[in-house]
Short mmCIF file of N, CA and C in Angstrom, two decimals:
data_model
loop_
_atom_site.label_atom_id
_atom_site.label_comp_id
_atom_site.label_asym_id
_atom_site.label_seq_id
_atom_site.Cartn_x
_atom_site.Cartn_y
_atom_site.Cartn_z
N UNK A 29 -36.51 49.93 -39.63
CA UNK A 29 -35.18 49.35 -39.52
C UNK A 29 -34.35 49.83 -40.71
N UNK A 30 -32.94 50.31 -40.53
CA UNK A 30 -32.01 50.82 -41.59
C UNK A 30 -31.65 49.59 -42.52
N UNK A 31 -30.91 49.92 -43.16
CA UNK A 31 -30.58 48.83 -44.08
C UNK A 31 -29.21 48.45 -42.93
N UNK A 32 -28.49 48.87 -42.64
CA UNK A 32 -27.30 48.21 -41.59
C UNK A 32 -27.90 47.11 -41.28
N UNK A 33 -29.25 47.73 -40.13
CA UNK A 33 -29.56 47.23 -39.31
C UNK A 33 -30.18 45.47 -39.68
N UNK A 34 -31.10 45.83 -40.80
CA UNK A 34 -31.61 44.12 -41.74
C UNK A 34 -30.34 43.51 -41.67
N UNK A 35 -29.27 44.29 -42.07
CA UNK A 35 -28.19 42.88 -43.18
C UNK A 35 -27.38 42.49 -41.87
N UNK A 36 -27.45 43.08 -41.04
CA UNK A 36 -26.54 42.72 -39.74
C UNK A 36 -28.04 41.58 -39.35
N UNK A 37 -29.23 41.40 -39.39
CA UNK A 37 -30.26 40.88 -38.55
C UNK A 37 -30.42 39.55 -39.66
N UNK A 38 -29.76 39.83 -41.00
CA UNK A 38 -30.07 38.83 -42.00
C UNK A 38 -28.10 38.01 -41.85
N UNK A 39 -27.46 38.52 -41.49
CA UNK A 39 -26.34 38.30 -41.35
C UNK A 39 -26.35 37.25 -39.76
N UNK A 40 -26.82 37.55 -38.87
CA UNK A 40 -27.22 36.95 -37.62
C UNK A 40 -28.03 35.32 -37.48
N UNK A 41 -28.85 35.34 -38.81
CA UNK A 41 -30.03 34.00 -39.02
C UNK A 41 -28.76 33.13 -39.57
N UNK A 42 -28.15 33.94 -40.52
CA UNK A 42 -27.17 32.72 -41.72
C UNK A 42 -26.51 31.99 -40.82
N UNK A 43 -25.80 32.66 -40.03
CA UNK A 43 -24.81 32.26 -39.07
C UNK A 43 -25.48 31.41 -37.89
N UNK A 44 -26.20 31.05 -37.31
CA UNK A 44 -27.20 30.57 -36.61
C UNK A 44 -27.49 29.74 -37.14
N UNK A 45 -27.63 29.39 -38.57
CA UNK A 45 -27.62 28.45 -39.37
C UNK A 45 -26.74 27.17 -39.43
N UNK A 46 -25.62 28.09 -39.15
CA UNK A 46 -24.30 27.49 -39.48
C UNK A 46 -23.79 27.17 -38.45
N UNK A 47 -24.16 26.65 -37.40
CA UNK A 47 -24.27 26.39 -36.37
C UNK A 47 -22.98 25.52 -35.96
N UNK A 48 -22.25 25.44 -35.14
CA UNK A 48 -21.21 24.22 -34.47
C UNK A 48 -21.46 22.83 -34.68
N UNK A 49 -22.84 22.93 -34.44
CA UNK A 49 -22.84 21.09 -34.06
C UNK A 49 -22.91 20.21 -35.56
N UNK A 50 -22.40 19.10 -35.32
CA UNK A 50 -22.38 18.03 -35.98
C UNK A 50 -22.01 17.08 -35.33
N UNK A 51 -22.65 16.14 -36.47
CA UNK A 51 -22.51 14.74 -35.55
C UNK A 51 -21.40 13.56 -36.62
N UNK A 52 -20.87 12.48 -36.20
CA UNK A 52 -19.54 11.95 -36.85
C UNK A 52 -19.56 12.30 -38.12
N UNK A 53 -21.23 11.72 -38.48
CA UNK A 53 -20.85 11.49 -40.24
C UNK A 53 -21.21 12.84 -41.18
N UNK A 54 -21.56 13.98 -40.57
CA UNK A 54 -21.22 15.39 -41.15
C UNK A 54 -19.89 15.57 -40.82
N UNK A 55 -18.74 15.17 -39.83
CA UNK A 55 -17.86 15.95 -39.70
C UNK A 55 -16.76 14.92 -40.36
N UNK A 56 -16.73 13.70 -40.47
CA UNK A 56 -15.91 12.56 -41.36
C UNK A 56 -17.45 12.12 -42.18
N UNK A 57 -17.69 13.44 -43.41
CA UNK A 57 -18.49 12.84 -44.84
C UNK A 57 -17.34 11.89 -45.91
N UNK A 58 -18.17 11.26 -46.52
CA UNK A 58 -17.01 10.69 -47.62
C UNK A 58 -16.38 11.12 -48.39
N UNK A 59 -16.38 12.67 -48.66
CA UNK A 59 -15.31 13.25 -49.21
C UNK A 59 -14.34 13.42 -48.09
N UNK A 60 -14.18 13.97 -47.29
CA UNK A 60 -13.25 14.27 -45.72
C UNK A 60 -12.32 12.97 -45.46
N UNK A 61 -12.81 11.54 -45.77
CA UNK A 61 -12.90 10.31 -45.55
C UNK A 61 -11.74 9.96 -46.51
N UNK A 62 -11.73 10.14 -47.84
CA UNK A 62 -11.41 9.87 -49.08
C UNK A 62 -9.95 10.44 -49.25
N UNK A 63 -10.30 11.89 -48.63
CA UNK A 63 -8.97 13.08 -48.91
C UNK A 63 -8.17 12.78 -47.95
N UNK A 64 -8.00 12.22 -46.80
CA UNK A 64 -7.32 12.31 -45.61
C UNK A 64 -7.09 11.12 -45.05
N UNK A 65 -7.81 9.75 -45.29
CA UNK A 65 -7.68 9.00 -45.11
C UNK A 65 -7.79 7.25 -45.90
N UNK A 66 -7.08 6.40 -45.43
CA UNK A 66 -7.20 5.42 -46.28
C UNK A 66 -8.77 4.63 -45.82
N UNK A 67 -9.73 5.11 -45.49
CA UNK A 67 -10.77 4.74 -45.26
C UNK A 67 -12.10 5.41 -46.49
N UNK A 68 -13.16 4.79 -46.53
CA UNK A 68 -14.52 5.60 -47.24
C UNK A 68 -15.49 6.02 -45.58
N UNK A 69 -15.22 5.71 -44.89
CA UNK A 69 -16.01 6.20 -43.86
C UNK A 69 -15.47 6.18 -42.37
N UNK A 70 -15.86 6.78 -41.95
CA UNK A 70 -16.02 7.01 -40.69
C UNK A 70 -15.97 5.79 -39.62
N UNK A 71 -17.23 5.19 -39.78
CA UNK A 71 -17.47 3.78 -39.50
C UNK A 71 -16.17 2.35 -39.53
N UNK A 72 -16.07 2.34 -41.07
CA UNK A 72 -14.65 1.46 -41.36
C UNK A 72 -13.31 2.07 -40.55
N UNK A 73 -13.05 3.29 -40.28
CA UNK A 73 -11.78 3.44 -39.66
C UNK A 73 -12.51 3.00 -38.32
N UNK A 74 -13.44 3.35 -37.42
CA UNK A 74 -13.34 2.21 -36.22
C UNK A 74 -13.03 1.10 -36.35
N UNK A 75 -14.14 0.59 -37.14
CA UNK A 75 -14.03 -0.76 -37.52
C UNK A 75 -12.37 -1.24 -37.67
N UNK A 76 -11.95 -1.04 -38.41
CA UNK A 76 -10.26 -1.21 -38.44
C UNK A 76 -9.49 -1.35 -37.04
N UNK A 77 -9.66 0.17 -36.38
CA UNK A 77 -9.14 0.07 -35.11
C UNK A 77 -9.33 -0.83 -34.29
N UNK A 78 -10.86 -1.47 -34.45
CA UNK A 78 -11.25 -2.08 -33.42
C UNK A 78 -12.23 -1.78 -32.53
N UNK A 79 -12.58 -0.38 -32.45
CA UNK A 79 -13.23 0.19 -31.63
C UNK A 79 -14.61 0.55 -31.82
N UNK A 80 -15.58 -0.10 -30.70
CA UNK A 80 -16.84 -0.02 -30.94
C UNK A 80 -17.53 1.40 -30.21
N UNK A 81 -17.97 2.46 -31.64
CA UNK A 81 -18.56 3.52 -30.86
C UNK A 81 -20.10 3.71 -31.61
N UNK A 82 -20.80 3.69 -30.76
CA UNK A 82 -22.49 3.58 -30.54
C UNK A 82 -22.65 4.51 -29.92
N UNK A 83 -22.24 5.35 -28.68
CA UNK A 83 -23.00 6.20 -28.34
C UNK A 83 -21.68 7.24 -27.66
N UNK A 84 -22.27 8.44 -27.14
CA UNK A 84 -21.15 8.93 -26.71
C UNK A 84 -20.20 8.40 -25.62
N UNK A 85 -20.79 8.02 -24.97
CA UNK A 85 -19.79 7.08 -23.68
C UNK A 85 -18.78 6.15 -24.43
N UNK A 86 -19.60 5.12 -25.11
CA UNK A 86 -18.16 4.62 -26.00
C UNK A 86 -17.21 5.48 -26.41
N UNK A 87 -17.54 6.48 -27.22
CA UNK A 87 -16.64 8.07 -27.84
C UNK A 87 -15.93 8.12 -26.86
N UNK A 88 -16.48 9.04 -25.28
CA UNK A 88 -15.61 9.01 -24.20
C UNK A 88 -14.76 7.81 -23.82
N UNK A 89 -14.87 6.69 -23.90
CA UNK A 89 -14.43 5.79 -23.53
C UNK A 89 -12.97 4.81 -24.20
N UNK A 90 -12.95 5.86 -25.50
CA UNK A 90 -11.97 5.27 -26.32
C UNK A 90 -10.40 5.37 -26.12
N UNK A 91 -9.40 4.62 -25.98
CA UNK A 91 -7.92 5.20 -25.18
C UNK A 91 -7.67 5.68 -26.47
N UNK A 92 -7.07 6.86 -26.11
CA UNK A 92 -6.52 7.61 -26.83
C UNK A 92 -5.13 7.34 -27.66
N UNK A 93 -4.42 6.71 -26.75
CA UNK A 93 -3.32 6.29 -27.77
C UNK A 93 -3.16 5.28 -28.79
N UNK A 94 -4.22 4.36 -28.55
CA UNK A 94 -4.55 3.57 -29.49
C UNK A 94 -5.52 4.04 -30.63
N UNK A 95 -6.37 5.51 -30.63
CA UNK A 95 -7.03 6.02 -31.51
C UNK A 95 -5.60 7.01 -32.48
N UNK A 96 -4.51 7.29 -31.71
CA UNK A 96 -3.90 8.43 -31.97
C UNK A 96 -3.01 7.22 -33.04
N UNK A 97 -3.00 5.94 -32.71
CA UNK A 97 -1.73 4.92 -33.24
C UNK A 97 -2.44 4.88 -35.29
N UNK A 98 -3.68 4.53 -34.68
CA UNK A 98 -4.39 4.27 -35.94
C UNK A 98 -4.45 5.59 -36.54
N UNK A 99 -4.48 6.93 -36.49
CA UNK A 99 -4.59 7.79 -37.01
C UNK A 99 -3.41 7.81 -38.00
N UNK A 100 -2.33 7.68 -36.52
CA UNK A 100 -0.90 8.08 -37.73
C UNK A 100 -1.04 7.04 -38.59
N UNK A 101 -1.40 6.11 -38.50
CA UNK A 101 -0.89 4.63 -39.26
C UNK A 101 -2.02 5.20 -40.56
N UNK A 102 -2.81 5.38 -40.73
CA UNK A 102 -3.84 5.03 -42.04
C UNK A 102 -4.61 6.75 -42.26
N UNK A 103 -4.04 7.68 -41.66
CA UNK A 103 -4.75 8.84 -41.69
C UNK A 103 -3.22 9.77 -42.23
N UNK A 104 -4.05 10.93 -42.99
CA UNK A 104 -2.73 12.35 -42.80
C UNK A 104 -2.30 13.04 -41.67
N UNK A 105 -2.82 12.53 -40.57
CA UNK A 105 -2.74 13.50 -39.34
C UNK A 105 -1.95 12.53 -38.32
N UNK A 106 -1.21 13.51 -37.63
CA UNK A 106 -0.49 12.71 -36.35
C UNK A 106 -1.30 12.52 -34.50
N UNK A 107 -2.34 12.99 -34.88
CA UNK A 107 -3.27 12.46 -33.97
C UNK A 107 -5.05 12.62 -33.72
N UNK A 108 -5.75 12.12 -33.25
CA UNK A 108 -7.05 12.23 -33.35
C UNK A 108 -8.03 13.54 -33.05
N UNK A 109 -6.92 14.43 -32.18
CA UNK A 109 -7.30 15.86 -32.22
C UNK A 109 -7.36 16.73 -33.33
N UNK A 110 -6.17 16.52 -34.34
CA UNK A 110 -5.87 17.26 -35.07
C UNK A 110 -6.67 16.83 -36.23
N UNK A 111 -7.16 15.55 -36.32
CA UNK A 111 -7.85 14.68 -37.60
C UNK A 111 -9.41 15.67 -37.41
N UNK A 112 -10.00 15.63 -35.70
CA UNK A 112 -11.12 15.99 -35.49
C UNK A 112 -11.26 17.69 -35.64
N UNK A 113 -10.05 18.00 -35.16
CA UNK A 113 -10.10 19.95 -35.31
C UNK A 113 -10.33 19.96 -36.94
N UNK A 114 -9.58 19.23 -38.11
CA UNK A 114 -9.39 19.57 -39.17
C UNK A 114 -10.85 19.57 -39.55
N UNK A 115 -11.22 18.53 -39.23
CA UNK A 115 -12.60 17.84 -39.77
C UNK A 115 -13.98 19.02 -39.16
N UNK A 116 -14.19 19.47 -38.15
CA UNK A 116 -14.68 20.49 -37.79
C UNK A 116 -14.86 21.69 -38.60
N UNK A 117 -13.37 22.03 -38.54
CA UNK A 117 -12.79 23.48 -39.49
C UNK A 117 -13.55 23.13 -40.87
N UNK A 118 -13.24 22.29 -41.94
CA UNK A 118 -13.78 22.02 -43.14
C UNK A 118 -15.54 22.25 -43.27
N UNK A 119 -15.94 21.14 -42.07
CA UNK A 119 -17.23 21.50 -41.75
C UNK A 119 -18.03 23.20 -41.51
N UNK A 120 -17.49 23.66 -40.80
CA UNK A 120 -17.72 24.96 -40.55
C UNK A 120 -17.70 25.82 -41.93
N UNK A 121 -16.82 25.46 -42.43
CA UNK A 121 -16.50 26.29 -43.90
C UNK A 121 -17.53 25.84 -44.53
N UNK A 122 -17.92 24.54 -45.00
CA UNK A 122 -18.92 24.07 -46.02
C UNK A 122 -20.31 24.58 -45.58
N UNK A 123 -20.32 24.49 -44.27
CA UNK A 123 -21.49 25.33 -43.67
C UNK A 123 -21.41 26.98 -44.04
N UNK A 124 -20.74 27.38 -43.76
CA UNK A 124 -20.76 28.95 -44.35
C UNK A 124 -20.90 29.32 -45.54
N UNK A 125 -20.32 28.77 -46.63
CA UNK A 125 -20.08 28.99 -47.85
C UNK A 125 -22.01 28.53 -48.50
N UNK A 126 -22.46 27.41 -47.98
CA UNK A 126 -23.93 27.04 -47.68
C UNK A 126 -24.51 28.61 -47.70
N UNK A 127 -24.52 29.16 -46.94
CA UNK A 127 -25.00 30.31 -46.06
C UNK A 127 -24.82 31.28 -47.00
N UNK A 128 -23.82 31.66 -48.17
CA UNK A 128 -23.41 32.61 -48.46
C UNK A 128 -22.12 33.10 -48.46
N UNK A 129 -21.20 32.52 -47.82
CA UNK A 129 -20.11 33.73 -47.33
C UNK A 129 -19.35 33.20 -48.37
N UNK A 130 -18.22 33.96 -48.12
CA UNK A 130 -17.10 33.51 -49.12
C UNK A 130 -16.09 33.22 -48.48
N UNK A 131 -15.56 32.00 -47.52
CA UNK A 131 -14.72 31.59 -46.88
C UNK A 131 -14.13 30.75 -47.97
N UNK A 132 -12.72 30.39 -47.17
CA UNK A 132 -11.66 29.90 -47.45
C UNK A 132 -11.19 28.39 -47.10
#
């Protein structure tokens, strides 16, 4: 195997590593929590809202405009998409930078 060929095959594991998934409290950690919102967790901003989520069906089950009300009200973001895309994006980065890379 060339050397291309390793660092592209060692370049392939990192990233695989760094995988998409997470679950709430990797993607709202208490720093994410702290910077963006008037909450320390994840947990307490339901709690606040009101809204009981235990499993994904609750998740699915949550009205949206009442998640989107509490966002604007106690969060930097103007709705629960944009709170969750942000929160993702950050994630992904902390995961890479983990890995090696030099993201942004």
């Amino acid at each position: 195997m060339n050397s291309i060929e390793k660092q592209l095959k060692e370049l392939e594991k990192k990233v695989k590593k760094a995988d998409g998934r997470a679950n709430f409290n990797e993607l709202f950690n208490k720093d994410f929590m702290k910077k963006y919102t008037d909450f320390s967790s994840i947990e307490e901003f339901f709690k606040f809202g009101g809204f009981e989520v235990n499993t994904q069906e609750d998740y699915d089950n949550l009205a949206q405009e009442e998640l989107d009300k509490v966002v604007r009200e106690k969060t930097k973001f103007k709705t629960w998409e944009e709170m969750l895309h942000c929160a993702g994006k950050e994630e992904m980065v902390r995961r890479l930078k983990k890995q090696g890379f030099d993201v942004k």
